[in-house]
């Protein structure tokens, strides 16, 4: 009789543990699903920075990137005039 009661209590404990584990696992998975995805790659970090700057200046990301590329292109033309003059000297 005493062993039967211990087995019954153990079985109930296992069932309660399974239910608690299921509920806790479900809630944790839902909580992690709500968290923002964090990608630690350099490209993702750069895009997050671009997004912050774009929001600050009230621009779309693609518009800001095109402006940055346009400015970078004009800088290389200003910084490297020797290449053009060297080719013209020939």
C-alpha positions as a Python dict, from the first residue, in 0.01 Angstrom:
ca = {
    (1, 'X'): (0, 0, 0),
    (2, 'X'): (277, 240, 95),
    (3, 'X'): (468, 164, -225),
    (4, 'X'): (151, 210, -433),
    (5, 'X'): (95, 557, -283),
    (6, 'X'): (457, 654, -353),
    (7, 'X'): (426, 538, -715),
    (8, 'X'): (100, 735, -753),
    (9, 'X'): (256, 1051, -607),
    (10, 'X'): (560, 1010, -833),
    (11, 'X'): (341, 967, -1140),
    (12, 'X'): (140, 1276, -1049),
    (13, 'X'): (465, 1468, -998),
    (14, 'X'): (588, 1365, -1341),
    (15, 'X'): (260, 1472, -1503),
    (16, 'X'): (264, 1807, -1322),
    (17, 'X'): (627, 1856, -1429),
    (18, 'X'): (539, 1786, -1791),
    (19, 'X'): (252, 2036, -1782),
    (20, 'X'): (466, 2305, -1616),
    (21, 'X'): (747, 2244, -1866),
    (22, 'X'): (509, 2270, -2160),
    (23, 'X'): (352, 2594, -2035),
    (24, 'X'): (689, 2749, -1953),
    (25, 'X'): (833, 2643, -2289),
    (26, 'X'): (537, 2785, -2478),
    (27, 'X'): (558, 3119, -2298),
    (28, 'X'): (934, 3141, -2346),
    (29, 'X'): (909, 3068, -2716),
    (30, 'X'): (641, 3337, -2753),
    (31, 'X'): (858, 3584, -2561),
    (32, 'X'): (1159, 3511, -2783),
    (33, 'X'): (944, 3544, -3093),
    (34, 'X'): (857, 3900, -2991),
    (35, 'X'): (1220, 4003, -2946),
    (36, 'X'): (1384, 4182, -3238),
    (37, 'X'): (1619, 3974, -3444),
    (38, 'X'): (1977, 4065, -3369),
    (39, 'X'): (2221, 3987, -3641),
    (40, 'X'): (2578, 4057, -3536),
    (41, 'X'): (2725, 4062, -3884),
    (42, 'X'): (2903, 4382, -3994),
    (43, 'X'): (2661, 4431, -4282),
    (44, 'X'): (2358, 4416, -4052),
    (45, 'X'): (2521, 4660, -3810),
    (46, 'X'): (2593, 4900, -4094),
    (47, 'X'): (2234, 4881, -4219),
    (48, 'X'): (2103, 4950, -3868),
    (49, 'X'): (2325, 5260, -3852),
    (50, 'X'): (2203, 5371, -4195),
    (51, 'X'): (1845, 5321, -4078),
    (52, 'X'): (1908, 5537, -3770),
    (53, 'X'): (2060, 5816, -3979),
    (54, 'X'): (1779, 5790, -4234),
    (55, 'X'): (1515, 5818, -3963),
    (56, 'X'): (1700, 6111, -3809),
    (57, 'X'): (1698, 6297, -4142),
    (58, 'X'): (1351, 6171, -4239),
    (59, 'X'): (1468, 5989, -4550),
    (60, 'X'): (1414, 5643, -4687),
    (61, 'X'): (1709, 5407, -4659),
    (62, 'X'): (1756, 5374, -5036),
    (63, 'X'): (1752, 5752, -5087),
    (64, 'X'): (2014, 5801, -4818),
    (65, 'X'): (2235, 5526, -4960),
    (66, 'X'): (2212, 5671, -5312),
    (67, 'X'): (2312, 6014, -5179),
    (68, 'X'): (2605, 5860, -4991),
    (69, 'X'): (2719, 5675, -5303),
    (70, 'X'): (2685, 5993, -5509),
    (71, 'X'): (2894, 6190, -5261),
    (72, 'X'): (3155, 5915, -5247),
    (73, 'X'): (3182, 5919, -5626),
    (74, 'X'): (3234, 6296, -5635),
    (75, 'X'): (3499, 6271, -5361),
    (76, 'X'): (3707, 6024, -5557),
    (77, 'X'): (3699, 6256, -5855),
    (78, 'X'): (3817, 6545, -5636),
    (79, 'X'): (4078, 6341, -5448),
    (80, 'X'): (4233, 6175, -5753),
    (81, 'X'): (4281, 6445, -6017),
    (82, 'X'): (4640, 6330, -6071),
    (83, 'X'): (4523, 6023, -6255),
    (84, 'X'): (4333, 6236, -6502),
    (85, 'X'): (4616, 6485, -6549),
    (86, 'X'): (4865, 6200, -6590),
    (87, 'X'): (4658, 6050, -6865),
    (88, 'X'): (4616, 6391, -7030),
    (89, 'X'): (4992, 6454, -7017),
    (90, 'X'): (5059, 6152, -7239),
}
